[in-house]
């Protein structure tokens, strides 16, 4: 039982390049989330998907797009990477966040140069 | 939207002493308050949570208290040990579709032997 799997674990991009961060969960959870973590700023929500087929913006969506491919997979795309997007990205999932909280993936450390 | 403030940002304690981290939230409709622990280089993991119908919850050496009137909640760690050294995040959410968590900025706790 892998839980939440994120790929890749590390990535270096040049400014203007694009990439997709992949996230998959095997717990049959309805809700999935993408957060970014920056020093001193906690975890900030980028996008979330309350259920398969729906996506909504979070606190910091600019520069990102998402796709809820199916119930298991939720990807995050950077179309034109900027140095301000250097961060650690966490995917999370939950069935009932108000009852069980989130399960986080192991994170992707992204550096944009 | 919800705003969660967390204090202090860093906390250094002697092994065996107690540690207290405080959070305030802005949305009076929030009703679920989890705490996450993140060790260096690892993913955040849920350590304890509390719901709005409860004023206090304990789990061995950790406890959380909630004051809904004042809109603040706290994490208490007693008899601290070196393995308690980590970053701790508080969060808040309301029961609704998506149930997205809003996180505080985090507290780095260092337990000195």
Short mmCIF file of C-alpha atoms in Angstrom, two decimals:
data_model
loop_
_atom_site.label_atom_id
_atom_site.label_comp_id
_atom_site.label_asym_id
_atom_site.label_seq_id
_atom_site.Cartn_x
_atom_site.Cartn_y
_atom_site.Cartn_z
CA UNK A 1 0.00 0.00 0.00
CA UNK A 2 2.01 2.97 -1.32
CA UNK A 3 -0.32 5.79 -0.16
CA UNK A 4 0.45 8.96 -2.14
CA UNK A 5 3.24 8.74 -4.73
CA UNK A 6 4.83 11.82 -6.28
CA UNK A 7 7.26 11.98 -9.18
CA UNK A 8 9.87 13.26 -9.69
CA UNK A 9 11.53 13.80 -6.29
CA UNK A 10 13.94 16.44 -7.59
CA UNK A 11 13.95 18.62 -10.68
CA UNK A 12 15.98 21.54 -11.99
CA UNK A 13 14.40 23.66 -14.71
CA UNK A 14 15.57 26.63 -16.70
CA UNK A 15 13.38 29.71 -16.73
CA UNK A 16 10.67 29.30 -19.35
CA UNK A 17 10.74 25.50 -19.44
CA UNK A 18 7.63 23.49 -18.73
CA UNK A 19 7.07 20.36 -16.69
CA UNK A 20 4.38 18.25 -15.08
CA UNK A 21 4.47 16.96 -11.53
CA UNK A 22 2.68 13.66 -11.14
CA UNK A 23 0.70 12.47 -8.14
CA UNK A 24 -1.16 9.20 -7.63
CA UNK A 25 -2.95 7.74 -4.62
CA UNK A 26 -4.11 4.20 -4.05
CA UNK A 27 -6.43 4.81 -1.09
CA UNK A 28 -9.59 5.48 -3.14
CA UNK A 29 -9.73 9.03 -1.77
CA UNK A 30 -12.11 11.51 -3.34
CA UNK A 31 -10.17 14.72 -2.67
CA UNK A 32 -6.67 15.62 -3.82
CA UNK A 33 -4.56 18.74 -3.27
CA UNK A 34 -1.38 20.46 -4.41
CA UNK A 35 0.55 22.64 -1.95
CA UNK A 36 3.82 24.46 -2.16
CA UNK A 37 6.11 24.89 0.84
CA UNK A 38 8.43 27.85 1.17
CA UNK A 39 10.57 28.72 4.21
CA UNK A 40 8.58 30.58 6.86
CA UNK A 41 5.36 30.49 4.82
CA UNK A 42 3.97 27.13 5.72
CA UNK A 43 2.04 25.18 3.14
CA UNK A 44 0.04 27.19 0.64
CA UNK A 45 -2.71 25.63 -1.47
CA UNK A 46 -2.22 25.87 -5.24
CA UNK A 47 -5.16 23.84 -6.57
CA UNK A 48 -7.45 21.16 -5.28
CA UNK A 49 -9.91 18.61 -6.59
CA UNK A 50 -12.83 17.81 -4.31
CA UNK A 51 -13.85 14.86 -6.46
CA UNK A 52 -13.07 13.27 -9.80
CA UNK A 53 -13.94 15.67 -12.60
CA UNK A 54 -13.68 18.88 -10.54
CA UNK A 55 -10.80 21.25 -9.86
CA UNK A 56 -10.65 24.60 -8.07
CA UNK A 57 -8.10 27.30 -7.44
CA UNK A 58 -6.46 27.65 -4.09
CA UNK A 59 -4.52 30.51 -2.56
CA UNK A 60 -1.65 30.71 -5.09
CA UNK A 61 -2.80 29.33 -8.49
CA UNK A 62 -1.03 31.76 -10.84
CA UNK A 63 1.45 30.05 -13.15
CA UNK A 64 0.01 26.58 -12.61
CA UNK A 65 -2.57 24.30 -14.16
CA UNK A 66 -3.93 20.97 -12.96
CA UNK A 67 -5.62 17.89 -14.34
CA UNK A 68 -7.62 15.34 -12.37
CA UNK A 69 -7.00 12.51 -14.80
CA UNK A 70 -9.08 9.97 -12.87
CA UNK A 71 -9.84 9.25 -9.24
CA UNK A 72 -6.24 8.16 -8.57
CA UNK A 73 -4.21 10.81 -10.38
CA UNK A 74 -3.88 14.57 -10.02
CA UNK A 75 -1.13 16.33 -11.97
CA UNK A 76 0.31 19.84 -11.64
CA UNK A 77 1.75 21.61 -14.69
CA UNK A 78 4.08 24.56 -14.89
CA UNK A 79 3.76 25.97 -18.41
CA UNK A 80 6.60 28.48 -18.23
CA UNK A 81 8.68 28.07 -15.10
CA UNK A 82 9.89 31.14 -13.20
CA UNK A 83 12.47 31.41 -10.39
CA UNK A 84 9.60 32.36 -8.02
CA UNK A 85 8.29 28.82 -8.47
CA UNK A 86 11.35 27.33 -6.81
CA UNK A 87 9.81 25.44 -3.92
CA UNK A 88 8.96 22.06 -2.47
CA UNK A 89 5.67 20.78 -3.84
CA UNK A 90 3.46 18.38 -1.90
CA UNK A 91 0.52 16.43 -3.16
CA UNK A 92 -2.04 15.23 -0.62
CA UNK A 93 -5.25 13.25 -0.60
CA UNK A 94 -8.11 12.62 1.76
CA UNK A 95 -11.45 10.91 1.91
CA UNK A 96 -12.91 13.08 4.65
CA UNK A 97 -10.37 15.75 5.63
CA UNK A 98 -12.50 16.84 8.59
CA UNK A 99 -12.34 13.31 9.95
CA UNK A 100 -9.05 11.90 8.81
CA UNK A 101 -6.85 14.80 7.74
CA UNK A 102 -4.56 14.53 4.76
CA UNK A 103 -2.07 11.92 3.60
CA UNK A 104 0.89 13.66 1.99
CA UNK A 105 3.23 12.48 -0.72
CA UNK A 106 6.99 12.66 -0.20
CA UNK A 107 7.34 15.94 -2.08
CA UNK A 108 9.08 17.28 -5.18
CA UNK A 109 11.96 19.71 -4.72
CA UNK A 110 11.91 22.02 -7.74
CA UNK A 111 14.60 24.56 -8.56
CA UNK A 112 14.13 27.04 -11.39
CA UNK A 113 17.34 28.76 -12.54
CA UNK B 1 -11.02 32.96 3.22
CA UNK B 2 -9.48 31.43 6.29
CA UNK B 3 -6.26 32.84 7.74
CA UNK B 4 -4.19 30.94 10.31
CA UNK B 5 -1.44 32.62 12.34
CA UNK B 6 1.08 30.47 14.24
CA UNK B 7 3.51 31.47 17.01
CA UNK B 8 6.34 31.23 17.76
CA UNK B 9 8.20 30.59 14.52
CA UNK B 10 11.06 28.94 16.41
CA UNK B 11 11.14 27.33 19.84
CA UNK B 12 14.13 25.94 21.69
CA UNK B 13 13.56 23.86 24.83
CA UNK B 14 15.62 21.68 27.12
CA UNK B 15 14.95 17.98 27.01
CA UNK B 16 12.26 17.14 29.53
CA UNK B 17 10.67 20.59 29.47
CA UNK B 18 7.30 21.40 27.90
CA UNK B 19 6.68 23.13 24.57
CA UNK B 20 3.61 25.14 23.63
CA UNK B 21 2.69 26.35 20.14
CA UNK B 22 -0.27 28.67 19.59
CA UNK B 23 -2.46 29.30 16.56
CA UNK B 24 -5.29 31.69 15.82
CA UNK B 25 -7.79 31.44 12.99
CA UNK B 26 -10.13 33.92 11.37
CA UNK B 27 -13.10 31.92 10.02
CA UNK B 28 -15.62 31.27 12.80
CA UNK B 29 -17.13 28.48 10.66
CA UNK B 30 -13.93 26.40 10.83
CA UNK B 31 -14.54 23.26 12.82
CA UNK B 32 -11.55 20.97 12.31
CA UNK B 33 -8.04 21.71 13.58
CA UNK B 34 -5.24 19.23 12.86
CA UNK B 35 -1.56 19.42 13.77
CA UNK B 36 1.19 18.07 11.55
CA UNK B 37 4.80 17.23 12.32
CA UNK B 38 7.43 17.48 9.61
CA UNK B 39 10.89 16.06 10.21
CA UNK B 40 13.77 17.37 8.14
CA UNK B 41 13.40 16.35 4.50
CA UNK B 42 10.24 14.37 5.15
CA UNK B 43 6.54 14.79 4.45
CA UNK B 44 4.15 16.34 7.01
CA UNK B 45 2.38 13.74 9.12
CA UNK B 46 -0.77 14.14 11.18
CA UNK B 47 -0.04 13.83 14.90
CA UNK B 48 -3.27 14.97 16.53
CA UNK B 49 -6.48 16.78 15.64
CA UNK B 50 -9.46 18.32 17.38
CA UNK B 51 -12.98 19.18 16.33
CA UNK B 52 -15.07 22.13 17.39
CA UNK B 53 -17.28 20.15 19.73
CA UNK B 54 -14.30 19.26 21.93
CA UNK B 55 -12.23 21.58 24.11
CA UNK B 56 -9.21 19.37 24.74
CA UNK B 57 -7.70 16.15 23.42
CA UNK B 58 -4.68 14.19 24.65
CA UNK B 59 -2.52 11.49 23.16
CA UNK B 60 0.33 10.41 25.42
CA UNK B 61 2.73 13.38 25.65
CA UNK B 62 0.86 15.65 23.27
CA UNK B 63 -2.36 17.56 23.81
CA UNK B 64 -4.36 20.12 21.92
CA UNK B 65 -6.73 22.71 23.36
CA UNK B 66 -9.34 24.73 21.50
CA UNK B 67 -11.04 27.99 22.46
CA UNK B 68 -13.74 28.62 19.86
CA UNK B 69 -14.84 31.89 21.41
CA UNK B 70 -11.36 33.36 21.09
CA UNK B 71 -10.65 31.45 17.85
CA UNK B 72 -7.37 29.99 19.01
CA UNK B 73 -5.95 26.54 19.59
CA UNK B 74 -2.68 25.27 21.01
CA UNK B 75 -0.39 22.25 20.90
CA UNK B 76 1.27 21.15 24.13
CA UNK B 77 4.17 18.70 24.21
CA UNK B 78 5.24 17.51 27.64
CA UNK B 79 8.50 15.82 28.67
CA UNK B 80 10.11 16.74 25.37
CA UNK B 81 12.62 14.37 23.80
CA UNK B 82 15.21 14.91 21.05
CA UNK B 83 12.95 13.08 18.56
CA UNK B 84 10.36 15.84 19.06
CA UNK B 85 12.69 18.18 17.15
CA UNK B 86 10.83 19.03 13.92
CA UNK B 87 8.65 21.66 12.29
CA UNK B 88 5.05 21.67 13.52
CA UNK B 89 2.14 23.06 11.51
CA UNK B 90 -1.35 23.87 12.70
CA UNK B 91 -4.24 24.00 10.24
CA UNK B 92 -7.95 24.76 10.09
CA UNK B 93 -10.83 23.82 7.80
CA UNK B 94 -14.60 23.72 7.68
CA UNK B 95 -16.86 20.81 6.83
CA UNK B 96 -17.63 21.39 3.16
CA UNK B 97 -16.89 20.07 -0.29
CA UNK B 98 -13.15 20.05 -0.78
CA UNK B 99 -12.48 20.54 2.93
CA UNK B 100 -9.25 22.28 2.12
CA UNK B 101 -6.87 22.91 4.99
CA UNK B 102 -5.34 26.33 5.62
CA UNK B 103 -1.98 25.99 7.34
CA UNK B 104 -0.11 28.21 9.74
CA UNK B 105 3.45 29.28 8.95
CA UNK B 106 5.03 26.53 11.05
CA UNK B 107 7.10 26.36 14.25
CA UNK B 108 10.59 24.92 14.25
CA UNK B 109 11.09 23.12 17.56
CA UNK B 110 14.57 22.22 18.75
CA UNK B 111 14.93 20.01 21.81
CA UNK B 112 18.38 20.36 23.33
CA UNK B 113 19.80 17.33 25.17
#
